[in-house]
Structures are given as C-alpha cells and as structure tokens.
PDB file of C-alpha atoms in Angstrom:
ATOM      1  CA  UNK A  28     -13.351 -69.748  51.696  1.00 87.00           C
ATOM      2  CA  UNK A  29     -16.822 -71.656  50.306  1.00 82.00           C
ATOM      3  CA  UNK A  30     -16.743 -68.815  47.237  1.00 89.00           C
ATOM      4  CA  UNK A  31     -13.059 -68.872  46.143  1.00 90.00           C
ATOM      5  CA  UNK A  32     -12.216 -72.351  46.175  1.00 92.00           C
ATOM      6  CA  UNK A  33     -12.994 -72.472  42.422  1.00 93.00           C
ATOM      7  CA  UNK A  34     -10.894 -69.684  41.758  1.00 94.00           C
ATOM      8  CA  UNK A  35      -7.822 -70.257  44.302  1.00 96.00           C
ATOM      9  CA  UNK A  36      -7.835 -74.034  42.849  1.00 95.00           C
ATOM     10  CA  UNK A  37      -7.744 -72.564  39.127  1.00 95.00           C
ATOM     11  CA  UNK A  38      -4.628 -70.572  39.953  1.00 96.00           C
ATOM     12  CA  UNK A  39      -2.702 -73.199  42.397  1.00 97.00           C
ATOM     13  CA  UNK A  40      -3.409 -75.795  39.095  1.00 96.00           C
ATOM     14  CA  UNK A  41      -1.500 -73.066  36.962  1.00 96.00           C
ATOM     15  CA  UNK A  42       1.841 -73.398  38.895  1.00 96.00           C
ATOM     16  CA  UNK A  43       4.064 -75.470  37.133  1.00 94.00           C
ATOM     17  CA  UNK A  44       5.228 -78.435  39.078  1.00 92.00           C
ATOM     18  CA  UNK A  45       7.846 -81.225  38.636  1.00 87.00           C
ATOM     19  CA  UNK A  46       8.607 -84.436  40.302  1.00 82.00           C
ATOM     20  CA  UNK A  47      11.926 -83.680  40.360  1.00 75.00           C
ATOM     21  CA  UNK A  48      14.307 -82.248  42.674  1.00 67.00           C
ATOM     22  CA  UNK A  49      14.888 -78.499  41.544  1.00 63.00           C
ATOM     23  CA  UNK A  50      17.852 -77.137  43.436  1.00 63.00           C
ATOM     24  CA  UNK A  51      18.227 -72.925  43.748  1.00 64.00           C
ATOM     25  CA  UNK A  52      19.646 -70.103  44.752  1.00 66.00           C
ATOM     26  CA  UNK A  53      18.114 -68.190  47.978  1.00 72.00           C
ATOM     27  CA  UNK A  54      18.840 -65.783  50.426  1.00 70.00           C
ATOM     28  CA  UNK A  55      19.594 -66.742  54.109  1.00 72.00           C
ATOM     29  CA  UNK A  56      18.246 -64.154  55.838  1.00 75.00           C
ATOM     30  CA  UNK A  57      16.743 -64.403  59.009  1.00 76.00           C
ATOM     31  CA  UNK A  58      13.304 -64.066  59.851  1.00 82.00           C
ATOM     32  CA  UNK A  59       9.518 -64.894  60.779  1.00 88.00           C
ATOM     33  CA  UNK A  60       7.921 -68.430  58.406  1.00 93.00           C
ATOM     34  CA  UNK A  61       4.497 -68.251  58.648  1.00 96.00           C
ATOM     35  CA  UNK A  62       3.585 -72.677  57.375  1.00 97.00           C
ATOM     36  CA  UNK A  63       0.230 -72.808  55.207  1.00 98.00           C
ATOM     37  CA  UNK A  64      -2.529 -76.025  54.878  1.00 97.00           C
ATOM     38  CA  UNK A  65      -4.763 -75.549  52.103  1.00 97.00           C
ATOM     39  CA  UNK A  66      -7.337 -78.328  52.360  1.00 97.00           C
ATOM     40  CA  UNK A  67      -9.546 -78.508  49.284  1.00 96.00           C
ATOM     41  CA  UNK A  68     -13.305 -80.629  49.765  1.00 94.00           C
ATOM     42  CA  UNK A  69     -15.534 -82.511  47.430  1.00 94.00           C
ATOM     43  CA  UNK A  70     -19.130 -83.247  47.144  1.00 94.00           C
ATOM     44  CA  UNK A  71     -17.718 -86.917  47.460  1.00 96.00           C
ATOM     45  CA  UNK A  72     -16.031 -85.674  51.026  1.00 94.00           C
ATOM     46  CA  UNK A  73     -12.485 -86.468  49.574  1.00 96.00           C
ATOM     47  CA  UNK A  74     -10.041 -83.930  50.325  1.00 96.00           C
ATOM     48  CA  UNK A  75      -7.098 -82.166  48.637  1.00 96.00           C
ATOM     49  CA  UNK A  76      -4.351 -81.165  50.824  1.00 97.00           C
ATOM     50  CA  UNK A  77      -1.774 -78.451  50.012  1.00 98.00           C
ATOM     51  CA  UNK A  78       1.010 -76.955  51.507  1.00 97.00           C
ATOM     52  CA  UNK A  79       3.097 -73.949  51.118  1.00 97.00           C
ATOM     53  CA  UNK A  80       4.626 -70.635  53.818  1.00 96.00           C
ATOM     54  CA  UNK A  81       5.455 -67.127  53.464  1.00 96.00           C
ATOM     55  CA  UNK A  82       8.681 -66.244  54.647  1.00 94.00           C
ATOM     56  CA  UNK A  83      11.305 -63.192  54.024  1.00 90.00           C
ATOM     57  CA  UNK A  84      13.632 -65.421  51.449  1.00 89.00           C
ATOM     58  CA  UNK A  85      10.862 -65.930  49.375  1.00 87.00           C
ATOM     59  CA  UNK A  86      12.468 -69.431  48.730  1.00 86.00           C
ATOM     60  CA  UNK A  87       9.538 -71.233  49.898  1.00 90.00           C
ATOM     61  CA  UNK A  88       8.020 -74.184  47.821  1.00 91.00           C
ATOM     62  CA  UNK A  89       4.410 -74.969  47.432  1.00 95.00           C
ATOM     63  CA  UNK A  90       2.814 -79.313  46.969  1.00 95.00           C
ATOM     64  CA  UNK A  91       0.111 -81.243  47.204  1.00 96.00           C
ATOM     65  CA  UNK A  92       2.612 -84.542  48.490  1.00 93.00           C
ATOM     66  CA  UNK A  93       3.119 -85.446  44.916  1.00 93.00           C
ATOM     67  CA  UNK A  94       4.003 -82.859  42.684  1.00 93.00           C
ATOM     68  CA  UNK A  95       6.349 -79.666  44.109  1.00 92.00           C
ATOM     69  CA  UNK A  96       5.984 -76.082  42.472  1.00 93.00           C
ATOM     70  CA  UNK A  97       8.929 -73.811  43.089  1.00 90.00           C
ATOM     71  CA  UNK A  98       6.242 -70.399  42.336  1.00 92.00           C
ATOM     72  CA  UNK A  99       6.005 -68.653  45.685  1.00 93.00           C
ATOM     73  CA  UNK A 100       2.697 -67.904  46.543  1.00 96.00           C
ATOM     74  CA  UNK A 101       3.063 -67.015  50.229  1.00 96.00           C
ATOM     75  CA  UNK A 102       1.914 -63.070  50.642  1.00 95.00           C
ATOM     76  CA  UNK A 103      -1.541 -64.421  48.338  1.00 97.00           C
ATOM     77  CA  UNK A 104      -1.648 -66.980  50.601  1.00 97.00           C
ATOM     78  CA  UNK A 105      -1.457 -64.652  53.940  1.00 97.00           C
ATOM     79  CA  UNK A 106      -3.633 -62.494  52.087  1.00 96.00           C
ATOM     80  CA  UNK A 107      -6.228 -65.049  51.432  1.00 96.00           C
ATOM     81  CA  UNK A 108      -5.934 -66.511  55.020  1.00 96.00           C
ATOM     82  CA  UNK A 109      -6.322 -62.180  57.102  1.00 95.00           C
ATOM     83  CA  UNK A 110      -9.638 -61.113  54.502  1.00 93.00           C
ATOM     84  CA  UNK A 111     -11.448 -64.238  53.334  1.00 92.00           C
ATOM     85  CA  UNK A 112     -10.703 -63.124  49.454  1.00 94.00           C
ATOM     86  CA  UNK A 113      -8.065 -65.065  47.299  1.00 96.00           C
ATOM     87  CA  UNK A 114      -5.643 -62.847  44.830  1.00 94.00           C
ATOM     88  CA  UNK A 115      -2.762 -64.318  42.933  1.00 94.00           C
ATOM     89  CA  UNK A 116      -0.609 -60.977  43.664  1.00 93.00           C
ATOM     90  CA  UNK A 117       1.374 -60.068  40.971  1.00 89.00           C
ATOM     91  CA  UNK A 118       5.188 -59.202  41.329  1.00 87.00           C
ATOM     92  CA  UNK A 119       5.614 -55.370  42.280  1.00 86.00           C
ATOM     93  CA  UNK A 120       7.828 -54.708  38.933  1.00 87.00           C
ATOM     94  CA  UNK A 121       5.984 -56.365  35.866  1.00 88.00           C
ATOM     95  CA  UNK A 122       9.894 -57.301  34.684  1.00 90.00           C
ATOM     96  CA  UNK A 123      10.329 -59.542  37.681  1.00 89.00           C
ATOM     97  CA  UNK A 124       9.818 -63.459  37.890  1.00 86.00           C
ATOM     98  CA  UNK A 125       6.020 -63.913  38.350  1.00 89.00           C
ATOM     99  CA  UNK A 126       4.677 -67.461  39.289  1.00 93.00           C
ATOM    100  CA  UNK A 127       4.937 -69.391  35.634  1.00 94.00           C
ATOM    101  CA  UNK A 128       2.708 -71.761  33.700  1.00 96.00           C
ATOM    102  CA  UNK A 129       1.878 -74.856  33.890  1.00 96.00           C
ATOM    103  CA  UNK A 130       3.826 -76.951  31.268  1.00 96.00           C
ATOM    104  CA  UNK A 131       7.024 -75.498  31.715  1.00 95.00           C
ATOM    105  CA  UNK A 132       8.395 -77.987  33.122  1.00 92.00           C
ATOM    106  CA  UNK A 133       8.452 -79.981  29.461  1.00 94.00           C
ATOM    107  CA  UNK A 134       8.873 -77.063  27.538  1.00 95.00           C
ATOM    108  CA  UNK A 135      10.864 -73.781  28.620  1.00 97.00           C
ATOM    109  CA  UNK A 136       7.730 -72.017  26.774  1.00 98.00           C
ATOM    110  CA  UNK A 137       4.324 -73.750  26.548  1.00 97.00           C
ATOM    111  CA  UNK A 138       2.684 -73.698  23.553  1.00 97.00           C
ATOM    112  CA  UNK A 139       0.217 -70.572  22.497  1.00 97.00           C
ATOM    113  CA  UNK A 140       1.655 -67.527  23.827  1.00 98.00           C
ATOM    114  CA  UNK A 141       0.066 -64.467  22.204  1.00 98.00           C
ATOM    115  CA  UNK A 142       3.386 -62.284  23.764  1.00 98.00           C
ATOM    116  CA  UNK A 143       5.947 -61.260  24.707  1.00 98.00           C
ATOM    117  CA  UNK A 144       7.865 -58.957  27.267  1.00 97.00           C
ATOM    118  CA  UNK A 145      11.566 -58.730  26.959  1.00 96.00           C
ATOM    119  CA  UNK A 146      13.146 -57.115  29.782  1.00 95.00           C
ATOM    120  CA  UNK A 147      17.179 -56.339  30.213  1.00 92.00           C
ATOM    121  CA  UNK A 148      19.330 -55.635  33.477  1.00 84.00           C
ATOM    122  CA  UNK A 149      20.437 -51.943  33.715  1.00 57.00           C
ATOM    123  CA  UNK A 150      22.728 -53.391  36.107  1.00 50.00           C
ATOM    124  CA  UNK A 151      23.596 -56.458  34.590  1.00 47.00           C
ATOM    125  CA  UNK A 152      26.078 -58.408  36.816  1.00 44.00           C
ATOM    126  CA  UNK A 153      25.218 -57.147  40.161  1.00 44.00           C
ATOM    127  CA  UNK A 154      23.589 -58.821  42.991  1.00 41.00           C
ATOM    128  CA  UNK A 155      20.617 -57.304  42.717  1.00 44.00           C
ATOM    129  CA  UNK A 156      18.849 -56.774  39.403  1.00 45.00           C
ATOM    130  CA  UNK A 157      17.136 -54.327  38.258  1.00 47.00           C
ATOM    131  CA  UNK A 158      15.431 -55.273  35.359  1.00 47.00           C
ATOM    132  CA  UNK A 159      14.446 -52.227  32.708  1.00 55.00           C
ATOM    133  CA  UNK A 160      10.784 -50.723  31.936  1.00 74.00           C
ATOM    134  CA  UNK A 161      10.129 -54.033  29.025  1.00 90.00           C
ATOM    135  CA  UNK A 162       9.281 -53.627  25.353  1.00 94.00           C
ATOM    136  CA  UNK A 163       6.247 -55.669  24.865  1.00 96.00           C
ATOM    137  CA  UNK A 164       6.009 -57.181  21.198  1.00 97.00           C
ATOM    138  CA  UNK A 165       3.191 -58.983  19.593  1.00 97.00           C
ATOM    139  CA  UNK A 166       2.418 -62.663  18.830  1.00 97.00           C
ATOM    140  CA  UNK A 167       4.875 -63.076  15.983  1.00 97.00           C
ATOM    141  CA  UNK A 168       7.824 -62.143  17.672  1.00 97.00           C
ATOM    142  CA  UNK A 169       6.634 -64.247  20.803  1.00 98.00           C
ATOM    143  CA  UNK A 170       6.151 -67.478  18.717  1.00 97.00           C
ATOM    144  CA  UNK A 171       9.344 -67.575  17.059  1.00 96.00           C
ATOM    145  CA  UNK A 172      11.093 -66.492  20.260  1.00 97.00           C
ATOM    146  CA  UNK A 173       9.311 -69.339  22.221  1.00 97.00           C
ATOM    147  CA  UNK A 174      10.478 -71.743  19.210  1.00 97.00           C
ATOM    148  CA  UNK A 175      14.166 -71.238  19.410  1.00 96.00           C
ATOM    149  CA  UNK A 176      14.146 -71.296  23.128  1.00 97.00           C
ATOM    150  CA  UNK A 177      12.048 -74.459  22.322  1.00 97.00           C
ATOM    151  CA  UNK A 178      14.543 -75.732  20.382  1.00 96.00           C
ATOM    152  CA  UNK A 179      17.641 -75.964  23.552  1.00 95.00           C
ATOM    153  CA  UNK A 180      18.663 -79.039  24.763  1.00 94.00           C
ATOM    154  CA  UNK A 181      16.806 -78.492  28.548  1.00 93.00           C
ATOM    155  CA  UNK A 182      16.534 -80.877  31.661  1.00 91.00           C
ATOM    156  CA  UNK A 183      15.727 -80.349  34.885  1.00 88.00           C
ATOM    157  CA  UNK A 184      16.901 -77.703  37.339  1.00 82.00           C
ATOM    158  CA  UNK A 185      17.344 -74.360  38.899  1.00 69.00           C
ATOM    159  CA  UNK A 186      18.074 -70.648  39.684  1.00 68.00           C
ATOM    160  CA  UNK A 187      22.094 -71.131  39.025  1.00 71.00           C
ATOM    161  CA  UNK A 188      24.786 -69.595  37.494  1.00 74.00           C
ATOM    162  CA  UNK A 189      28.732 -71.199  36.838  1.00 77.00           C
ATOM    163  CA  UNK A 190      30.917 -67.773  35.382  1.00 74.00           C
ATOM    164  CA  UNK A 191      32.448 -68.434  32.463  1.00 75.00           C
ATOM    165  CA  UNK A 192      34.895 -66.280  29.922  1.00 66.00           C
ATOM    166  CA  UNK A 193      35.161 -62.499  30.224  1.00 64.00           C
ATOM    167  CA  UNK A 194      33.560 -60.316  29.560  1.00 62.00           C
ATOM    168  CA  UNK A 195      29.796 -58.478  30.129  1.00 67.00           C
ATOM    169  CA  UNK A 196      27.320 -60.108  31.975  1.00 76.00           C
ATOM    170  CA  UNK A 197      23.926 -59.899  30.883  1.00 87.00           C
ATOM    171  CA  UNK A 198      20.399 -60.497  31.732  1.00 90.00           C
ATOM    172  CA  UNK A 199      16.823 -60.560  30.384  1.00 94.00           C
ATOM    173  CA  UNK A 200      13.931 -61.729  31.738  1.00 95.00           C
ATOM    174  CA  UNK A 201      10.954 -62.599  28.931  1.00 97.00           C
ATOM    175  CA  UNK A 202       7.492 -62.445  29.621  1.00 97.00           C
ATOM    176  CA  UNK A 203       5.728 -64.954  27.772  1.00 98.00           C
ATOM    177  CA  UNK A 204       1.752 -63.508  27.683  1.00 97.00           C
ATOM    178  CA  UNK A 205      -1.318 -65.929  27.108  1.00 97.00           C
ATOM    179  CA  UNK A 206      -4.818 -65.210  25.655  1.00 97.00           C
ATOM    180  CA  UNK A 207      -6.082 -67.224  29.528  1.00 95.00           C
ATOM    181  CA  UNK A 208      -4.071 -67.978  32.377  1.00 93.00           C
ATOM    182  CA  UNK A 209      -0.525 -66.529  33.881  1.00 94.00           C
ATOM    183  CA  UNK A 210       2.287 -65.682  32.110  1.00 96.00           C
ATOM    184  CA  UNK A 211       5.221 -67.990  31.136  1.00 97.00           C
ATOM    185  CA  UNK A 212       9.077 -66.556  32.694  1.00 95.00           C
ATOM    186  CA  UNK A 213      12.184 -67.043  31.451  1.00 96.00           C
ATOM    187  CA  UNK A 214      15.695 -65.787  32.452  1.00 94.00           C
ATOM    188  CA  UNK A 215      18.801 -65.471  29.881  1.00 94.00           C
ATOM    189  CA  UNK A 216      22.222 -64.728  31.615  1.00 91.00           C
ATOM    190  CA  UNK A 217      24.664 -64.410  29.205  1.00 87.00           C
ATOM    191  CA  UNK A 218      28.270 -65.655  30.769  1.00 83.00           C
ATOM    192  CA  UNK A 219      26.745 -68.403  32.695  1.00 86.00           C
ATOM    193  CA  UNK A 220      26.205 -71.737  32.545  1.00 87.00           C
ATOM    194  CA  UNK A 221      22.887 -72.544  32.557  1.00 90.00           C
ATOM    195  CA  UNK A 222      22.221 -69.686  30.618  1.00 93.00           C
ATOM    196  CA  UNK A 223      19.066 -70.019  30.331  1.00 95.00           C
ATOM    197  CA  UNK A 224      16.145 -71.403  33.037  1.00 93.00           C
ATOM    198  CA  UNK A 225      12.174 -71.412  33.944  1.00 93.00           C
ATOM    199  CA  UNK A 226      12.725 -71.790  37.265  1.00 89.00           C
ATOM    200  CA  UNK A 227      12.005 -75.445  36.209  1.00 90.00           C
ATOM    201  CA  UNK A 228      13.956 -76.266  33.311  1.00 93.00           C
ATOM    202  CA  UNK A 229      17.490 -75.133  32.262  1.00 93.00           C
ATOM    203  CA  UNK A 230      19.243 -74.748  29.447  1.00 94.00           C
ATOM    204  CA  UNK A 231      22.544 -72.598  27.141  1.00 92.00           C
ATOM    205  CA  UNK A 232      21.856 -70.170  24.644  1.00 89.00           C
ATOM    206  CA  UNK A 233      24.220 -69.490  21.226  1.00 91.00           C
ATOM    207  CA  UNK A 234      25.026 -66.767  19.946  1.00 90.00           C
ATOM    208  CA  UNK A 235      22.160 -66.404  17.487  1.00 93.00           C
ATOM    209  CA  UNK A 236      19.415 -66.650  19.793  1.00 94.00           C
ATOM    210  CA  UNK A 237      21.551 -63.610  22.516  1.00 92.00           C
ATOM    211  CA  UNK A 238      21.502 -61.248  19.438  1.00 93.00           C
ATOM    212  CA  UNK A 239      17.635 -61.827  18.655  1.00 94.00           C
ATOM    213  CA  UNK A 240      16.685 -61.303  22.870  1.00 95.00           C
ATOM    214  CA  UNK A 241      19.517 -58.396  22.656  1.00 93.00           C
ATOM    215  CA  UNK A 242      17.614 -57.113  19.700  1.00 94.00           C
ATOM    216  CA  UNK A 243      14.329 -56.981  21.419  1.00 95.00           C
ATOM    217  CA  UNK A 244      14.779 -55.490  24.701  1.00 94.00           C
ATOM    218  CA  UNK A 245      14.887 -52.398  25.312  1.00 91.00           C
ATOM    219  CA  UNK A 246      18.616 -50.298  24.808  1.00 87.00           C
ATOM    220  CA  UNK A 247      21.221 -51.243  27.088  1.00 78.00           C
TER     221      UNK A 247
END
C-alpha cells in the first residue's frame, strides 16, 4: 500500500500505548483469529514491524515490539488487507469506546479537547452495555471535565471492576474530541473500584465528579 503508508502510520501513531502490563476483561468466545504483520519500509532500507490480529473477542493488542496498545484495530487491518485501502473504522455506535488517543498513558484526558460527548448506559449493570444517544458539549465543559478527570490519582490498569456498596450502578462513556486526530474516551462506572478508566489508566471518582457527569449526560 505505497500511497497509504503515511495515512496508516499517522493513525497507528495516534494509538494510546504503554510499556506496562495492563490487564483487561475479555470475553472467551471461540472463533477464528487472523494474525497480521505490517512492515513499514523507510528510504534508508530500515523497516518497522507492527503486529496485530482480528479475532471474535476484540481483545488482542497491537505492538511494535517496544510499546503495546490495547486499542482494537483488527477489522481495519483486515479491510486494508482485502482492499488495499486504509481507513481506521469508527465504532458502530458513537457512544462505544473508540481506539483512544496518544497520551492517555500519561493523562486520563490529553490536553487540547474542544468538545465532549457524554453518554449514559441505558441498562446499567447489565452484562452487555446499551449506551444511550449522547449529549454533545462544547470546549468549556470539555476542558473543565478533563481537568477534573486529570486531577484524580491515576495509575496503570485495565477495564476491571470490583463491586462496592449497594444501589444502582451507573455507567457513563465520555468521548473528548480534538481539532485534529482521534477522540480520547473515558469510561466511568459508579459502585466500582476502580471507577474510572481510559483503557490504560484507572482511578476513582468522587461525588462531585459523578454529579457533574450525571448532569451532562442524557436523562436516566
């Protein structure tokens, strides 16, 4: 894909990466797996190899041998292999987690967000989330919300949940948009520890943050 190499490298270069071992919850459905190796060639005859795969649980990683991304891009690679054209496929539901954004290993939300889409899970606590239509907010709300999320004590971790307390568990999905490049996503699960994660970092929310997110989300 000679004429697609820069576009593909640009998109893969935006994937959030980590050198830490970040576990995450995965389904265990049996099915076919297709492994891929991508070779980026350079004028000095050097090459960079990237490994990834497509599989039914959407739970494989992408790596260049030095850093790893948990973002799932298997269908996009399969489409490129079959058609010779590269496009990073968006999620089917705009409220579903996308690939994420470079820098999410350092901050819950990278700097520079100009908007935020706030979604509320229609069936909180169910095994299969059913996000509602989200509500779009502008730059001020996006940056204030990002600042609150970035003020949380965060550490590397995956999408896990230890139930705490009683009552209804709520789930929110936040998509922070930027002038250029992909959005950064954050999932919030009340009654869970850790309760906030972006696929690379985890933290615990406070009542003020939960109240702000709830007010910005669609009605329950």
